[in-house]
Amino acid sequence: MASYVFGRCFSALVTLFVVAAIIFVATEVLPGDVATAVLGRDATPKRLAALRAQLQLDRPASARYMDWLYAFVQGDWGYSLARPKQAILPLIGERVRNTLWLSGIAGVIGVLLSLLLGVVAGLKRNTWFDTLVSTLSLIGMSLPEFVIGSLLMLLFGVIWALLPAVTIVQPQATFTALFPSMILPAVTLVIVMVAYILRMVRSSVIDVAHSDYVQMAYLKGVPHRRVVWHHIIPNALIPTINAIALTVAWLIGGVVVVETVFNFPGIGRLLTSAVSDRDLPLVQALGLVGAVFYIGINIVADIATLWLTPRLRTQYWRVADE
Amino acid sequence: MNTPLLSVDNLTIGFPNTTSTVTPVVRDVSVHIAPGMRIGVVGESGCGKSTLAYALLGMIRGAGVRVHGTVTYAGAQLFDMPPAQLQHIRGAEIALVPQNAGQSLAPHRTVYAQIAEVLEIHQQLQGDAAWQRVVQLLADMRLRNPARIARRYPHQLSGGQQQRVALAMALAGQPKVLVLDEPTTGLDVTTQAQLLALLHALTNDTDMAMVLVSHDLGVIAQTCQQVMVMYAGEVVEMGDTADVFQQPHHPYTRGLIAAMPQLTATRLPYAMPGQMRRSATDQQCAFLDRCAFAQSVCATTAPTLEFVAHTRAVRCHHWQTVATHDDVDSTATPLLDRAPVGEGTPLLAVRQVSATYHQPDWRWWVRTPPQLVVAQVDITLTPGHTCAVVGESGSGKSTLARVITGLHQPAAGNVYLDETVLPATVTQRSQDARRRIQLIFQNPDLSLNPRHTVAELLYRPQAVFFGRTRAQALPHTISMLQQMRLDEQYLNRVPQQLSGGEKQRVAIARAFLADPDVVVCDEVVSALDVSVQASLLQLLVDIQRQRGTAYLFIAHDLAVVRAVAHTAIVLFAGHVCEQGATAEVFAVPHHPYTMQLLSAVLTVPRRTVQPQVNLPADDTTLTHGGCPFRQRCPIAIPHLCADVVPPWQQVAGSHTFRCHHPPDVLASLRDQFALPTT
C-alpha cells in the first residue's frame, strides 16, 4: 500500500513536470514574446532588444524553463506584467483562497446532496420521486452554467433583491464580507454538480441493488434497512468516487464561467483577465496551480478507491499462501 | 411420513408479457417437504426449477408474479407475510446456497463478516463467540486453515472454496430447510465430488430437509432420496430417485437419462428431438411435439399428475407403455462404428510445446518470472480423428488451443501442419493455414457478434477465405445451415433471437464454412443442457464422418470425451499425465490423476460402490520440479516424487503415462477407486 502511494506520487511529479513543460512551450510559441507583450505599442526594435536582455530572453528556452521551474518551486513566481509591481504569488494566493471557499461550500453541499438524492432515487427506481429527480437533473445538465447563474441573479439579485447580484467587495475581503456574494455562485455550482453526480450515483445504486450479493443478503434474512446501509451503499459509492473527484477538480481548477458571470474574485476570473492582458507569467503560474490541484485530487480519489475496494487493495498486500 | 415442514400448494408463477397476460414459468406445482427429506429438482434450463427454488424462500426474482398457490412454512404463508417477518425465516429456518457463489458473496466484506452477519441477525451472536463459530463452520466445510479463510475476501478464494463458504453461510443459521440452486455447476468434477461428499456428510442423519436444484441428473442421483422432474414449468414425474432413474415412466425423463453421456456407454448419447416450448394451450401435453409415444389424445387433453404408487407420480397418458418400453437410446449411433476415416500421415502435430503467461504488475521495473501453464506437450492428429484434451480448469487446456490456433505465442516448441512448421502467431500464418485450422469457443454469446445476422456471420468466413460475394455465399450458407439442422428462416435472426444450442450450431457452421481440416473445439458443449449437448455431439460426429475433419476436443467432462474421442490426453497443471486410445485409458487408467477424474464422474443410476480414496481437502497450488501431481496424489513417495520428474511408462501401444510407481501398485490403487468401467 505504502509503495503504491509512493509510486503514484512519483508518477504525479513526472506528470507535473511534463505539464509544466507544455505550459511553458505553449506560452513560448504564442506569437510575440513577453517583451512585445510588455511594450505593446511602444515597441521599437531597440527597446525590445534592451528588454529582452533585461529579462534574459536571449538564453535558450530549456535553460529558461529550468530556471522558471526552480524559482517556482522556491516560491518565487515572478511579477505580473499587466499589474506592474504586483508579485504573482500573493496575487494568486488570495484568489485561490476565494475560489477554495466558494468551491468548498459548493462541493460539500453538492456532494452530500447528490449522494442523498442519487441513493434515494436509485432505491426507489421508477417511482414519482425518481422520475422527478431524474428529469430535474437532466434539465440541470442541459442548461449552461451562465443561464442558471443569470436566472438566479435575476430572481434573487434583481427581482427580490435578497442577495448581491454581483460581487462588489475587494478580492482581499474577509470571509464574512465575501459570504453574501458567494451564495448565488455556490448555488449555481451545486445545481450543475448535483445533476452530474446524482445520475452516476443513481445508476450505480441500481446496478448494485440488482446484484447477486444483494439478493443473497435478503435471502439470508438481513433486514432491508441493513441491506441498504451495509451492502448497497458501500458498493454503490466506490464507482462514483472518480466522478466526484473530477467534479471537485473542475470546481477548484477555476469555474471560469460562473466566476465571470458573478464577477467573483477567484482564480477563474483572474485567468480570463490574465489571458486577455497577455500576462504570460500569470497565465503560466495559474496553469501550473490548476494542474497541481487536478493531479492531486485525482491521486486522492485513486487511493480512496483502492482503499475501499478489497479486490484492488489486496493486490498490494503480500498474502502468504498456505 | 412426517408432517410437512414446508409445503408448496398449486403454485403458479409467471412473467407478464406484452399482451398483458402472464406467461407461466412454474405451473401448478405442489410439493411437501418433511424434516430430513432430501429432494432433487431436475430439468433443463428454462423449466422453472430455479424460480421454484427461490419461491421456497418467498422470493420471486425479476418481474415475476405469483398467479396463485401458496408456500407455507410451519403454518404461515410466506407470500402473505410482512417483509420484516419473512426476513426472520430466511436464513434462520430456510436457507439458500446460490448457483454462483463467487458473485453471491459480497465483494467488500471478509468471509468472516458475511457469515457473522447471519449469526448476529438470527442468533444475536457477536464478538469472540461469533468468531469461534465462524471458524468452526469453516472447519466443518473441511477448509484447511479456517481462521485464515475467515479473514479473506471472496475474490481471494478459489471457486470450490467460495462454494463451501456459501454453504457455511447457509448452515450458519441452523436452518430446518436447505435449498441448493445448482450448487456444483461451474466446478471441476473433482471439486464437485468433494462438495457432494461434504454435503452428504453434513446432512446425513440430521433433521434438516434439503431441496437440491440441478440440471445434472448425476448430482441428484448422488445426493437425493427423492426426485422431481420438471418440464416447461410443470412437474412431469416424481418419486424415489432410484426408482425414477431405473425405470422412468415419463418419456421426458427417459430422454434425459438417455441423453446423459456415460462412461460405460457403447453408443453416443441419445439426442432428444426438438426443444422445450411452453404449450400453446392448456388442452395439450407440453411435451407433445418431442414425444415418441404421442397419440391423438395428447393433443386434445393435457395429462394430469397421476399418482401411480405411494410416492410415485407421473404426468403422462401412456406411462404404462413408456415404463415397459425397451431402451430409448437404441437409435443412437454406436461408438464402435466411428473408426477414423483416414489413417496415416499426421495432419497436425504439436511438438514439445510449452506456454507461459506473464503476470502483469503495476511496478513495471519489477521482473516477475513467467508462469508456466503448458509444459512440453506432444499431440498428433490424423484426418478424421478426434483427440481429446481433458483436465480441470487451470490445467492449460485452453492455452493449448490458443497456441495451436496462433493466438498465443508458445515459449518453446512448434506446431506442424502437414509436417511443415507453422509460424507462431496467427498474423504470420498464411491465409490457407488459417483457413485450415478453425476454432470454436465455449461461449457463443461472446464469440458471435451480437449485431450481425446469421447470414452475415456465415458470410464473413466465405468472403475472407474464398472471396465470395454475398450472393455467391448464400447457397453455401443455406446448405450449411441445413447440415446444422437449422433452416433458412434463421438467416435474418441475430444471436439474441437464438437458443443456446442454436447459437453454438451457428458457431460450428461458421467454422465449417472455412472448409477446415482441423477444428479445435474448446469446451463447445459444456455450457449446454444434456439434451442439447447430445444433439451437438451427434452433429459433430456426423460432420466428421462426412468430411474427415480432425478434431482437437477440449473438455472437462470425461463421459463426453468417452463418447466422441478416439484418443485422449490427460493434462494436470500443464503437464501430460497419461495419454492413449480413449477406450484403453478410460478402461484401465494408470495415472492416479486419471483415476481420480474417472471416479469423480457421476452416473445415473448412482454407483453402488463409492470411491474409497478420499480426495485431498483443499485446492492445491502448482509447484515446480518433481511430479506436478504429488500434492494431490494419494500414493506420492515423499522425496522421490518431489525431486525427480517421473518417467514415461508404456502400457500397450500408444497408451503411456508418467509415474514413478510400477503398474502393480497402480493396479491396486485402481481397485480402491472402484471405477465404473473396470
mmCIF file of C-alpha atoms in Angstrom, chain A residues 3-5 7-8 10 211-224 226-227 230-232 234-235 238 308 310-316 318-322, chain B residues 54 57 59 61 87 90-92 94 96 98 100 103-109 114-115 117-118 120-122 144-145 148-149 152-153 155-156 161 169 362-364 618 621:
data_model
loop_
_atom_site.group_PDB
_atom_site.id
_atom_site.type_symbol
_atom_site.label_atom_id
_atom_site.label_comp_id
_atom_site.label_asym_id
_atom_site.label_seq_id
_atom_site.Cartn_x
_atom_site.Cartn_y
_atom_site.Cartn_z
ATOM 1 C CA SER A 3 4.696 1.616 -2.035
ATOM 2 C CA TYR A 4 1.608 2.155 -4.179
ATOM 3 C CA VAL A 5 1.073 5.631 -2.691
ATOM 4 C CA GLY A 7 4.597 5.144 -6.776
ATOM 5 C CA ARG A 8 1.528 7.232 -7.548
ATOM 6 C CA PHE A 10 6.217 9.811 -8.052
ATOM 7 C CA SER A 211 -26.518 -7.801 -7.949
ATOM 8 C CA ASP A 212 -26.442 -11.392 -6.793
ATOM 9 C CA TYR A 213 -24.824 -10.492 -3.494
ATOM 10 C CA VAL A 214 -27.541 -8.031 -2.536
ATOM 11 C CA GLN A 215 -30.158 -10.640 -3.396
ATOM 12 C CA MET A 216 -28.157 -13.080 -1.265
ATOM 13 C CA ALA A 217 -28.222 -10.628 1.648
ATOM 14 C CA TYR A 218 -32.027 -10.600 1.515
ATOM 15 C CA LEU A 219 -32.079 -14.387 1.272
ATOM 16 C CA LYS A 220 -30.008 -14.807 4.402
ATOM 17 C CA GLY A 221 -32.513 -12.741 6.327
ATOM 18 C CA VAL A 222 -30.785 -9.374 6.527
ATOM 19 C CA PRO A 223 -33.402 -6.659 7.203
ATOM 20 C CA HIS A 224 -33.997 -4.194 4.377
ATOM 21 C CA ARG A 226 -29.351 -3.042 6.930
ATOM 22 C CA VAL A 227 -29.066 -4.322 3.339
ATOM 23 C CA HIS A 230 -24.237 -2.312 4.755
ATOM 24 C CA HIS A 231 -24.443 -3.816 1.289
ATOM 25 C CA ILE A 232 -25.845 -1.428 -1.295
ATOM 26 C CA PRO A 234 -20.772 0.969 0.316
ATOM 27 C CA ASN A 235 -20.540 -0.840 -3.013
ATOM 28 C CA ILE A 238 -16.999 3.287 -4.927
ATOM 29 C CA LEU A 308 -12.260 0.930 -0.355
ATOM 30 C CA PRO A 310 -10.725 -5.101 -1.346
ATOM 31 C CA ARG A 311 -10.131 -6.672 -4.747
ATOM 32 C CA LEU A 312 -7.719 -3.878 -5.679
ATOM 33 C CA ARG A 313 -6.297 -3.308 -2.230
ATOM 34 C CA THR A 314 -5.262 -6.903 -1.688
ATOM 35 C CA GLN A 315 -3.178 -6.865 -4.859
ATOM 36 C CA TYR A 316 -0.704 -4.767 -2.956
ATOM 37 C CA ARG A 318 1.577 -9.812 0.298
ATOM 38 C CA VAL A 319 -0.855 -12.590 1.151
ATOM 39 C CA ALA A 320 1.062 -15.597 2.357
ATOM 40 C CA ASP A 321 -0.418 -18.626 0.663
ATOM 41 C CA GLU A 322 -0.975 -21.773 2.609
ATOM 42 C CA TYR B 54 -36.351 -19.015 -4.819
ATOM 43 C CA LEU B 57 -37.772 -18.608 0.380
ATOM 44 C CA MET B 59 -38.765 -14.597 -3.289
ATOM 45 C CA ARG B 61 -36.892 -12.726 -8.989
ATOM 46 C CA GLN B 87 -36.606 -11.880 6.990
ATOM 47 C CA ARG B 90 -34.949 -16.535 5.646
ATOM 48 C CA GLY B 91 -31.525 -17.665 6.731
ATOM 49 C CA ALA B 92 -32.752 -18.956 10.079
ATOM 50 C CA ILE B 94 -34.933 -21.789 5.305
ATOM 51 C CA LEU B 96 -30.251 -20.983 0.227
ATOM 52 C CA PRO B 98 -26.774 -19.930 -4.629
ATOM 53 C CA ASN B 100 -22.720 -18.717 -8.381
ATOM 54 C CA GLN B 103 -20.987 -13.364 -7.351
ATOM 55 C CA SER B 104 -23.260 -14.006 -4.399
ATOM 56 C CA LEU B 105 -20.663 -13.228 -1.766
ATOM 57 C CA ALA B 106 -20.379 -9.511 -1.090
ATOM 58 C CA PRO B 107 -17.078 -8.270 -2.574
ATOM 59 C CA HIS B 108 -16.437 -5.657 0.105
ATOM 60 C CA ARG B 109 -16.526 -7.846 3.183
ATOM 61 C CA GLN B 114 -20.538 -12.255 5.850
ATOM 62 C CA ILE B 115 -21.063 -15.373 7.928
ATOM 63 C CA GLU B 117 -23.874 -11.243 9.792
ATOM 64 C CA VAL B 118 -26.147 -14.299 9.774
ATOM 65 C CA GLU B 120 -25.702 -11.610 14.507
ATOM 66 C CA ILE B 121 -29.137 -11.314 12.940
ATOM 67 C CA HIS B 122 -30.545 -14.710 13.761
ATOM 68 C CA ARG B 144 -7.854 -26.183 5.629
ATOM 69 C CA ASN B 145 -6.748 -23.300 7.830
ATOM 70 C CA ARG B 148 -7.121 -17.688 7.538
ATOM 71 C CA ILE B 149 -10.003 -18.271 5.140
ATOM 72 C CA ARG B 152 -10.007 -13.347 3.389
ATOM 73 C CA TYR B 153 -12.176 -11.625 0.825
ATOM 74 C CA HIS B 155 -12.049 -12.911 -4.615
ATOM 75 C CA GLN B 156 -9.047 -14.407 -2.842
ATOM 76 C CA GLN B 161 -13.649 -22.574 -1.612
ATOM 77 C CA MET B 169 -23.084 -19.212 5.397
ATOM 78 C CA TRP B 362 1.951 -2.193 -11.998
ATOM 79 C CA ARG B 363 5.538 -1.991 -10.788
ATOM 80 C CA TRP B 364 6.957 -2.030 -14.302
ATOM 81 C CA ASP B 618 -8.252 -28.340 -0.425
ATOM 82 C CA THR B 621 -1.049 -24.654 -5.957
#
